[in-house]
mmCIF file of C-alpha atoms and ligand atoms in Angstrom:
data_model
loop_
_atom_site.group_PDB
_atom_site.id
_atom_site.type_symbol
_atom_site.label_atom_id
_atom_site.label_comp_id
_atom_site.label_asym_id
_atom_site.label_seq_id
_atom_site.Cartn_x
_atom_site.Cartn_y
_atom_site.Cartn_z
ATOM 1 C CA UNK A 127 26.058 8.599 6.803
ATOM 2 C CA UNK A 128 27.813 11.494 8.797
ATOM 3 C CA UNK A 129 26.264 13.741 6.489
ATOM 4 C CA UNK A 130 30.122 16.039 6.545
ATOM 5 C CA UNK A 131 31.348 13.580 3.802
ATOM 6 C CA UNK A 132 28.746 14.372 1.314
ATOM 7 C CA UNK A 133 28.595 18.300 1.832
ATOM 8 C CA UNK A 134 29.393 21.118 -0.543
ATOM 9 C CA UNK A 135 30.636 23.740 1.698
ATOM 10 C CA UNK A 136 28.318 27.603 0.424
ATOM 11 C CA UNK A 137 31.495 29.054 -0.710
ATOM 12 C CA UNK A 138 32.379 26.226 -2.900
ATOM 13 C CA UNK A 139 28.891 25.937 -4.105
ATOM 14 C CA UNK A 140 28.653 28.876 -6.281
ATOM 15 C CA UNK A 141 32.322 27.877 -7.872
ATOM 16 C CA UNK A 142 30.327 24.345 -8.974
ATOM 17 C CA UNK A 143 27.425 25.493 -10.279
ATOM 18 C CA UNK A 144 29.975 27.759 -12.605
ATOM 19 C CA UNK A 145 31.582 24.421 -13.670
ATOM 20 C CA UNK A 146 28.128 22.500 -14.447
ATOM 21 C CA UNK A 147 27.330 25.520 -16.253
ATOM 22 C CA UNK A 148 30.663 25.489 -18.466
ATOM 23 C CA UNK A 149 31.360 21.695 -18.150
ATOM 24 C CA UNK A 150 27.252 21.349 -19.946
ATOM 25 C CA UNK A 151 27.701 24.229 -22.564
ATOM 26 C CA UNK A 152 30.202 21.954 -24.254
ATOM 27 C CA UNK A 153 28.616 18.512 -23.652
ATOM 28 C CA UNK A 154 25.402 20.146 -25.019
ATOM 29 C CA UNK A 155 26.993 20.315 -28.618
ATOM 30 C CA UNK A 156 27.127 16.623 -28.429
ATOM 31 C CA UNK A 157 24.005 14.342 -29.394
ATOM 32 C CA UNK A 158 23.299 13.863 -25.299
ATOM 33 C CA UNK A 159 20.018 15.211 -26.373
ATOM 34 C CA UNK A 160 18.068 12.614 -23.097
ATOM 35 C CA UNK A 161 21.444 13.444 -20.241
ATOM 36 C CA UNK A 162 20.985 14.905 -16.988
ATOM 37 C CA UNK A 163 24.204 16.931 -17.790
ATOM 38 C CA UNK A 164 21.712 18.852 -20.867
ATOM 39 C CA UNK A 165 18.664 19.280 -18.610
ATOM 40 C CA UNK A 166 21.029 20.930 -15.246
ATOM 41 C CA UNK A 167 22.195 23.593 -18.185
ATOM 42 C CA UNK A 168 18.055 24.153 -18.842
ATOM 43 C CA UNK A 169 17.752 24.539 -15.355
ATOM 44 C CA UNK A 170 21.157 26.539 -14.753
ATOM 45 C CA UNK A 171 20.449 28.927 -17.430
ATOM 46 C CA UNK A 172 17.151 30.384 -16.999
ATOM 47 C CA UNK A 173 16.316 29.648 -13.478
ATOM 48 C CA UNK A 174 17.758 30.940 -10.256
ATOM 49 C CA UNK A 175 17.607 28.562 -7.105
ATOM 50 C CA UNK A 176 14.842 29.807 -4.376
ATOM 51 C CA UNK A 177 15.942 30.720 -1.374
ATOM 52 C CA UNK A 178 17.629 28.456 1.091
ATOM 53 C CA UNK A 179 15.126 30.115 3.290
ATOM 54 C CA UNK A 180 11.750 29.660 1.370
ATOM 55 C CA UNK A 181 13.197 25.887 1.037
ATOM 56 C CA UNK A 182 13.059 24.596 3.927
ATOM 57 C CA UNK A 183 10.558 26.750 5.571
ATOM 58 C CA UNK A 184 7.444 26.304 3.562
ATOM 59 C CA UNK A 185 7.327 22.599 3.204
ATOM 60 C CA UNK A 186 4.394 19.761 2.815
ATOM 61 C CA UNK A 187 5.591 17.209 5.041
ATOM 62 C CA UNK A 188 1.933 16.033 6.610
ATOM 63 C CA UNK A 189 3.666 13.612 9.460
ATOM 64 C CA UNK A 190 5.014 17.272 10.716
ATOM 65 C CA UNK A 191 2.059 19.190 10.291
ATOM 66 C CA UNK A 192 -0.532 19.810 7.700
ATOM 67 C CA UNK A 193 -0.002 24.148 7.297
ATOM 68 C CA UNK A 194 3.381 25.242 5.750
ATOM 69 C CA UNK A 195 5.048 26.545 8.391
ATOM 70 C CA UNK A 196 4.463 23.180 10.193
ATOM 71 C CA UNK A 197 7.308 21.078 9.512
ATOM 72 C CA UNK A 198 10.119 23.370 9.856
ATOM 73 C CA UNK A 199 8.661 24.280 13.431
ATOM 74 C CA UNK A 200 7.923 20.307 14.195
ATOM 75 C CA UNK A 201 11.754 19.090 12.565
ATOM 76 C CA UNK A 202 12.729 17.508 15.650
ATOM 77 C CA UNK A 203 9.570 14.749 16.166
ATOM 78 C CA UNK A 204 11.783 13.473 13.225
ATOM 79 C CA UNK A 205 14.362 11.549 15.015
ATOM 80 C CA UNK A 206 17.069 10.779 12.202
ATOM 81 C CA UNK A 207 19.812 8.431 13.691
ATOM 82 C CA UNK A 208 19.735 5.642 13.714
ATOM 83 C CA UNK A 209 18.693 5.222 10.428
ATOM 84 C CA UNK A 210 18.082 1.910 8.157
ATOM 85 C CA UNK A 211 16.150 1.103 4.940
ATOM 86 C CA UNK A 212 14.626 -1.871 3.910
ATOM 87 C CA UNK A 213 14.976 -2.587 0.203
ATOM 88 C CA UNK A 214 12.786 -6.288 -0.690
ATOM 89 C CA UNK A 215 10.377 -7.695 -2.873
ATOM 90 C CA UNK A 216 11.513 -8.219 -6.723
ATOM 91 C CA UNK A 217 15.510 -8.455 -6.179
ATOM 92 C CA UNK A 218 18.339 -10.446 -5.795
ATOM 93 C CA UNK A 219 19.716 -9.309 -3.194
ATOM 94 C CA UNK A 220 17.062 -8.062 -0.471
ATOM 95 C CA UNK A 221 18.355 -6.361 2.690
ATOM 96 C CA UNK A 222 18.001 -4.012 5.536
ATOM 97 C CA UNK A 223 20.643 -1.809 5.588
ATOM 98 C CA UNK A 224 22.310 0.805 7.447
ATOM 99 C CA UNK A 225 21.580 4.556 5.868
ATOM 100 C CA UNK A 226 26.134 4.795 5.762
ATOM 101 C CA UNK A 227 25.806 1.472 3.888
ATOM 102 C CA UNK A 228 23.285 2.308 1.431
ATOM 103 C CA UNK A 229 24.477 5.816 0.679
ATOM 104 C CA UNK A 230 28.466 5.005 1.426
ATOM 105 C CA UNK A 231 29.997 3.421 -2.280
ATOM 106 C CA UNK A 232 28.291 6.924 -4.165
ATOM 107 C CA UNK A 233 29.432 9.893 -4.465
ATOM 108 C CA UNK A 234 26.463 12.610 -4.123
ATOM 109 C CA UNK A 235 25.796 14.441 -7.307
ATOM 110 C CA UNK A 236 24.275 18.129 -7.742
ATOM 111 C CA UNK A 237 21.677 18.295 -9.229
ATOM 112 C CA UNK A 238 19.033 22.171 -9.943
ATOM 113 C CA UNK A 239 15.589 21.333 -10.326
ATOM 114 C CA UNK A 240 12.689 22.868 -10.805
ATOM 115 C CA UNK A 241 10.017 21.256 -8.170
ATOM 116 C CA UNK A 242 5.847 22.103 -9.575
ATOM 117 C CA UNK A 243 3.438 21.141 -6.408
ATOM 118 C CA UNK A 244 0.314 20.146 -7.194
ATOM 119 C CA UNK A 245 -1.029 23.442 -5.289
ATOM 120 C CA UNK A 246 0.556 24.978 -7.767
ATOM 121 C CA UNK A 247 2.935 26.497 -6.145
ATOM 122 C CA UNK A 248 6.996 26.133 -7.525
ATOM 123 C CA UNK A 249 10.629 25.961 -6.440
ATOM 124 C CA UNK A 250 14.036 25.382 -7.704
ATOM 125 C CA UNK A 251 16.104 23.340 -5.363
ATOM 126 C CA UNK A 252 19.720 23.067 -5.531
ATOM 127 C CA UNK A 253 19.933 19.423 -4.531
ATOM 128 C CA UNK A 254 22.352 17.023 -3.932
ATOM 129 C CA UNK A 255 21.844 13.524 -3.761
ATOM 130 C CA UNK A 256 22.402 10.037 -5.655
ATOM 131 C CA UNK A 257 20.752 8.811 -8.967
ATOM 132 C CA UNK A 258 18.294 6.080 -7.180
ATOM 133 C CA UNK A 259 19.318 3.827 -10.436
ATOM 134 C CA UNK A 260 22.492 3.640 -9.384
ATOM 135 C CA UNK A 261 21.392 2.555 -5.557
ATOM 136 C CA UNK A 262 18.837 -0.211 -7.057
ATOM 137 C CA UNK A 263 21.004 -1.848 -9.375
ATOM 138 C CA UNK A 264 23.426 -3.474 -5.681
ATOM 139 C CA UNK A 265 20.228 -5.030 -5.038
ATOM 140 C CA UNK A 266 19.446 -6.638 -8.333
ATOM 141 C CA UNK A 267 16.191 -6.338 -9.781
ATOM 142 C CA UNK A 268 14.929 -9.519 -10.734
ATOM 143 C CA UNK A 269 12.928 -9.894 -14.627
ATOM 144 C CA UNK A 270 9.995 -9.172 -12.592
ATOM 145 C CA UNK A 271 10.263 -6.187 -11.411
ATOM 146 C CA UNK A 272 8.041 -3.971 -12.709
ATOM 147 C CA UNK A 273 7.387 -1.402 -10.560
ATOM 148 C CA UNK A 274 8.911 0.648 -7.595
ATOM 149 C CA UNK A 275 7.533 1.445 -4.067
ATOM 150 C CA UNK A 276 8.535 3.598 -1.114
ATOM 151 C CA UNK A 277 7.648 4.472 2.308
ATOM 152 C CA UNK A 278 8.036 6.558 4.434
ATOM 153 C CA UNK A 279 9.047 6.041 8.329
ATOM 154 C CA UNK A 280 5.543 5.180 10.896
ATOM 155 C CA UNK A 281 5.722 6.175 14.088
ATOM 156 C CA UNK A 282 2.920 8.204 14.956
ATOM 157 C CA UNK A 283 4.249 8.685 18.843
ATOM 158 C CA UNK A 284 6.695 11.318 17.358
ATOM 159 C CA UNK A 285 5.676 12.276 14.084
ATOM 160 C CA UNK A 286 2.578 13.624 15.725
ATOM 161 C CA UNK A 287 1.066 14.354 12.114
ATOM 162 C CA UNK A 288 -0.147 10.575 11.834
ATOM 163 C CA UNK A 289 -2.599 10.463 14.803
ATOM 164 C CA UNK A 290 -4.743 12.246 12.266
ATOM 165 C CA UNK A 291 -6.442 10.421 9.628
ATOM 166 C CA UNK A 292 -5.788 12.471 7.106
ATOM 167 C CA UNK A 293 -3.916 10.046 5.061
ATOM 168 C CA UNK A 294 -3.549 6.078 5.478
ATOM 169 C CA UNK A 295 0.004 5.971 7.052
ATOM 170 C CA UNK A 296 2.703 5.319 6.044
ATOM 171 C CA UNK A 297 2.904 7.731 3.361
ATOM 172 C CA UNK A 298 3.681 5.731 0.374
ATOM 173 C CA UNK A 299 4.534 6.168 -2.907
ATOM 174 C CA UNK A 300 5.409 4.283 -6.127
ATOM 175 C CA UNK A 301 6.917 4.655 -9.909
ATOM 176 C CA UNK A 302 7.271 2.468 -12.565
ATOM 177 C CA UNK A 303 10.982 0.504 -13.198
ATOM 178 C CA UNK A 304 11.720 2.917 -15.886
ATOM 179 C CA UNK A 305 11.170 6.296 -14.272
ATOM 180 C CA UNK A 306 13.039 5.106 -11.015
ATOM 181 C CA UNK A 307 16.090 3.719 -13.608
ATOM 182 C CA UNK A 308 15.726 7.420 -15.226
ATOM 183 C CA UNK A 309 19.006 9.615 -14.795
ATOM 184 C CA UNK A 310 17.014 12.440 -13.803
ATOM 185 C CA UNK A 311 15.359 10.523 -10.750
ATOM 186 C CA UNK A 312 17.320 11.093 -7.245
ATOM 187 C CA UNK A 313 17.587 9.930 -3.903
ATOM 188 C CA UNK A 314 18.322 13.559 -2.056
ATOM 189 C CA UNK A 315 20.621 13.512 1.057
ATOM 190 C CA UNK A 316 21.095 17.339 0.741
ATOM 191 C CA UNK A 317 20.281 21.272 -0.300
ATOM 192 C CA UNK A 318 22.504 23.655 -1.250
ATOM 193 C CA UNK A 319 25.111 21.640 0.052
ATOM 194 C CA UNK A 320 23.864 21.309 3.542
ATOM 195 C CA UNK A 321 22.406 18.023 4.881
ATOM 196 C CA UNK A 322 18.317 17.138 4.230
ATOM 197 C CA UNK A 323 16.826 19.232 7.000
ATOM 198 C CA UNK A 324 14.192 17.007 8.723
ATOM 199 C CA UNK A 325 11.762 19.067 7.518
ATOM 200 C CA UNK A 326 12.408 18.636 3.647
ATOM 201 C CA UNK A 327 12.700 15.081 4.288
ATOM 202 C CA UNK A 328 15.614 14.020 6.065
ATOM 203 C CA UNK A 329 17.776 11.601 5.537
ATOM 204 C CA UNK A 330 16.907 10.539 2.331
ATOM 205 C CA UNK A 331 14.037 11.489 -0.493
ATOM 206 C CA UNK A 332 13.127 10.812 -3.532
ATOM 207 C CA UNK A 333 13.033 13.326 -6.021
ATOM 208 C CA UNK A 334 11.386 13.281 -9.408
ATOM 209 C CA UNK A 335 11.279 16.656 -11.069
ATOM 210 C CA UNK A 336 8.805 16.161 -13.983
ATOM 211 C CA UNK A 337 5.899 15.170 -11.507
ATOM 212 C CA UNK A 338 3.830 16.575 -9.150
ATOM 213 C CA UNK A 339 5.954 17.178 -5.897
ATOM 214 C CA UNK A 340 3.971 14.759 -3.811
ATOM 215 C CA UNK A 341 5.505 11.784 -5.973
ATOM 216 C CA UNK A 342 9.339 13.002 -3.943
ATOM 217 C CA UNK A 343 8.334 11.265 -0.839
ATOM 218 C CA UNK A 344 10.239 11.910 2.525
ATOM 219 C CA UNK A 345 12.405 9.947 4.751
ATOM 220 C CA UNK A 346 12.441 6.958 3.253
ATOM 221 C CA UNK A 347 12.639 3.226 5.254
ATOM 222 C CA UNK A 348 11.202 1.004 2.617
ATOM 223 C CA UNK A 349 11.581 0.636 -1.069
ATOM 224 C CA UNK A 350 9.907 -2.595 -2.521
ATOM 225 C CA UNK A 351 10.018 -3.589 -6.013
ATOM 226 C CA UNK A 352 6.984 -5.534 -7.326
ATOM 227 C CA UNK A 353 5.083 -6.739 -10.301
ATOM 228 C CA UNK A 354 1.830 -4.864 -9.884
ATOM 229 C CA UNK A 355 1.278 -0.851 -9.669
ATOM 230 C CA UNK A 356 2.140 0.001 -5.880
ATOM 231 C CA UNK A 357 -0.384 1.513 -3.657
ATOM 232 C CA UNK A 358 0.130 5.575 -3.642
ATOM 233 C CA UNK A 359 -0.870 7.424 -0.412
ATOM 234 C CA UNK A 360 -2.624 10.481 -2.678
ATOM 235 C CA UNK A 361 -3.810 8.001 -5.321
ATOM 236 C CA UNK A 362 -5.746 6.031 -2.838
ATOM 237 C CA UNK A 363 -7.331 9.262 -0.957
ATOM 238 C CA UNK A 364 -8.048 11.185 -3.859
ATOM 239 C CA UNK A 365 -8.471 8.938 -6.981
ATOM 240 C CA UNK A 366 -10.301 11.377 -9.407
ATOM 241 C CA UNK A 367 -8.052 14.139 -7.967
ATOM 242 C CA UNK A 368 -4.054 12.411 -7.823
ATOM 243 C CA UNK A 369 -3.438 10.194 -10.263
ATOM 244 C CA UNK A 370 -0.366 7.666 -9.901
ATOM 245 C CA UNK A 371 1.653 8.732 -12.710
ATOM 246 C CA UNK A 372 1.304 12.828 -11.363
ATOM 247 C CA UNK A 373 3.727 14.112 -14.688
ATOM 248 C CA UNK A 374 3.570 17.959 -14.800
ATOM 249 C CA UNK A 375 0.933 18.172 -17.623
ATOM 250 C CA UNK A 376 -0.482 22.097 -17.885
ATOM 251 C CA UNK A 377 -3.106 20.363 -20.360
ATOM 252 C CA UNK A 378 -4.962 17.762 -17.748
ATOM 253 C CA UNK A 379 -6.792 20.218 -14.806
ATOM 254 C CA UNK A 380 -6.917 19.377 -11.267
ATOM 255 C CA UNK A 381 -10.649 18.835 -10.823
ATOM 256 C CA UNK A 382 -10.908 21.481 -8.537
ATOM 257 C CA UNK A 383 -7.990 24.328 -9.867
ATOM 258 C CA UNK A 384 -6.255 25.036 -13.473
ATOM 259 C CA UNK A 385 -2.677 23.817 -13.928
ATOM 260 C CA UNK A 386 -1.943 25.819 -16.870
ATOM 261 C CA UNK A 387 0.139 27.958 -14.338
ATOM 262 C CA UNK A 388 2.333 28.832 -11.308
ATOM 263 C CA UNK A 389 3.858 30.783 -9.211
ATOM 264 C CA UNK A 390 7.518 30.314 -8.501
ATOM 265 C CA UNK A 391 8.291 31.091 -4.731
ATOM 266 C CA UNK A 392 9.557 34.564 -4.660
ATOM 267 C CA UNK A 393 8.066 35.737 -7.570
ATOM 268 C CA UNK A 394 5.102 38.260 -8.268
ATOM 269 C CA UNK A 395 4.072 36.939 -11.274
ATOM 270 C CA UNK A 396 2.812 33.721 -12.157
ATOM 271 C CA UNK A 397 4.321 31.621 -14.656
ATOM 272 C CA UNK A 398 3.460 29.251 -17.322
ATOM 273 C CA UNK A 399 3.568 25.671 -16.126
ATOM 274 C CA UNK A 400 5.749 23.398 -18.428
ATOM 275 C CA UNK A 401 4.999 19.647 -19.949
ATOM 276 C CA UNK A 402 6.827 17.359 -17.631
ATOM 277 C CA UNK A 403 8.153 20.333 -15.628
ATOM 278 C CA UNK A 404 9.997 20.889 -18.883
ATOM 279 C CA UNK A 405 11.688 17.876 -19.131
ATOM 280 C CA UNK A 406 9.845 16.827 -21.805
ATOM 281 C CA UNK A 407 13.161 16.027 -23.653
ATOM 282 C CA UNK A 408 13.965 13.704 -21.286
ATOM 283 C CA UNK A 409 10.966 12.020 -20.199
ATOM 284 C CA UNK A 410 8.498 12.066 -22.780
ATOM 285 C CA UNK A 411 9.445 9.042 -24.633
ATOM 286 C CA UNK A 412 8.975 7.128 -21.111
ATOM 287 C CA UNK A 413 5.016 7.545 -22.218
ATOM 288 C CA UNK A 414 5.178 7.502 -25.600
ATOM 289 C CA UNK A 415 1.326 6.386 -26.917
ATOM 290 C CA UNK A 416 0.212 6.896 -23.217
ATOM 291 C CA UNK A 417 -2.951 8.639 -23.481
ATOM 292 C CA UNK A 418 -1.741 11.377 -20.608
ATOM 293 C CA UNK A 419 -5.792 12.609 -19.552
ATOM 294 C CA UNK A 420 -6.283 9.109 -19.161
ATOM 295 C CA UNK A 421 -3.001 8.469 -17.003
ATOM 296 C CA UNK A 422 -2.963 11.253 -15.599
HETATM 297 N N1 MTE B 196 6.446 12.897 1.924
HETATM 298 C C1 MTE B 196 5.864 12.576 3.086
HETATM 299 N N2 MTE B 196 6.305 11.506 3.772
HETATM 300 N N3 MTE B 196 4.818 13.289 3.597
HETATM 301 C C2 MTE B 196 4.294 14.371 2.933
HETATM 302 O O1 MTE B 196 3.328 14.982 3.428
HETATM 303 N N4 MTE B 196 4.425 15.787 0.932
HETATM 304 C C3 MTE B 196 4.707 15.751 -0.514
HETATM 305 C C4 MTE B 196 6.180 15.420 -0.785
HETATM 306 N N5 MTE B 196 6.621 14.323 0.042
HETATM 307 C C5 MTE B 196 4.883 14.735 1.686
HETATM 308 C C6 MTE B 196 5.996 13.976 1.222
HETATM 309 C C7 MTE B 196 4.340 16.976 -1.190
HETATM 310 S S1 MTE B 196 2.676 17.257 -1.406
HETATM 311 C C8 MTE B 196 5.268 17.848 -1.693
HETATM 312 S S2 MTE B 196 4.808 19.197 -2.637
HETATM 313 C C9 MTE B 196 6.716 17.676 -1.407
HETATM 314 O O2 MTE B 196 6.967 16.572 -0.527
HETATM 315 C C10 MTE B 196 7.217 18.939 -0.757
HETATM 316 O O3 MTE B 196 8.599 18.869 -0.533
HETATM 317 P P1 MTE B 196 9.331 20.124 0.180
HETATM 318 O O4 MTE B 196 8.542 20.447 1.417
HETATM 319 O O5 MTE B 196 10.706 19.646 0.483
HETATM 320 O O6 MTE B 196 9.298 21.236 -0.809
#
């Protein structure tokens, strides 16, 4: 996609948030108690985005470089157009598709979330991009499908990141049918109404805001569905360390660090970290009798 179609021009932007905030202070009257609409007034009310700046300039994107600063100086190894995704395994209709196909019948949403990496570190992005539900259901999940996989682009002559071992490449991740089919879980195309930059994952990412952020995995050429749990790049490095479910849980440690708290980008103080992120109203019944230190 010509990115232009989907943007929110900055001086618009602050007029929309106004109207999420209004449009959700009515809607959160009604018994919506699991909508996105309820959660984007949680995350409009009480937290303020982080800087455009702080976005896209401290960023984990490994395939760019493993220190913070890395990817925003290594964007353009990232070569974005063409651009074409794969969706297979467990539906209907498989296909490889254009990124202006895949994208083109939606219409890109906004969506504030608060982001919790692992390092325990925090954000709140001002993102806009398409419920993934709504992209999976063209290609039909068959009865099978059980679970969701995605990876992201190989091609370690430019993304100089994967001549080093320090993951298998591709980076891949996975979720299970019913936390990609959640409202809450996105397909990014855009920040603060400007297209992806390469460095926060460019031209499409996943984005799941009660887990760890190393489940929202970047630039995107594959999604598979399948029957069986899907190999997860952090899962399979780091077992005992990354497990694949990754929900924000302040109760289950890190083997090696706390996770009781964080610190938001920007702040001085750290803050409390939040069940699922503190979407727990939206989420938790997705593990409902889950033991959570188990699947962690
Ligand atoms: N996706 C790919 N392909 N490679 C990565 O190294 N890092 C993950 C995730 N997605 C990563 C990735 C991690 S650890 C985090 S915290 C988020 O991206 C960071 O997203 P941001 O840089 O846009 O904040």
């Amino acid at each position: 996609m010509k990115n232009d179609e989907a943007i929110t021009p900055e001086s618009v932007y602050l007029n929309r948030r106004k109207f999420i905030k209004t449009g959700v202070t009515a809607l959160a009257a009604a018994p919506l108690a699991l909508s996105a609409p309820n959660l984007l007034h949680a995350a409009e009310s009480e937290d303020k985005p982080t800087d455009y700046e702080e976005i896209t300039s401290y960023c984990n994107f490994y395939e760019l470089g493993s220190r913070k600063k890395d990817p925003a100086k290594n964007a353009h190894w990232l070569k974005t157009e063409p651009w074409s995704v794969v969706v297979d395994g467990e539906v209907n209709k498989p296909g490889t598709v254009p990124l202006e196909t895949l994208l083109k019948p939606h219409t890109p949403q906004d969506r504030i979330y608060r982001m919790r990496c692992v390092e325990t570190w925090s954000m709140v992005i001002p993102w806009q991009g398409i419920p993934l539900a709504d992209i999976l259901k063209r290609f039909e999940p068959t009865e099978k499908a059980r679970y969701v996989s995605f990876e992201t682009l190989l091609d370690p002559d430019t993304l100089k990141g994967q001549e080093r071992p320090i993951l298998e490449w591709p980076y891949r991740e996975g979720l299970r049918l019913d936390e990609a089919m959640h409202p809450l879980t996105l397909i990014a195309t855009g920040l603060y109404g400007k297209p992806l930059p390469n460095q926060n994952g460019a031209p499409l990412r996943l984005v799941v805001p009660w887990k760890y952020g190393f489940k929202s995995i970047k630039s995107i050429v594959r999604i598979t569905l399948t029957t069986e749990q899907p190999y997860t790049s952090w899962n399979h490095h780091g077992p005992n360390e990354y497990g694949f479910y990754a929900n924000v849980n302040p109760d289950v440690d890190h083997p090696r660090w706390s996770q009781s708290k964080e610190r938001r980008i920007g702040e001085f103080f750290k803050r409390d970290t939040l069940m699922f992120n503190g979407y727990g109203e939206a989420v938790a019944h997705l593990y409902k009798g889950m033991d959570l230190k188990r699947y962690f």
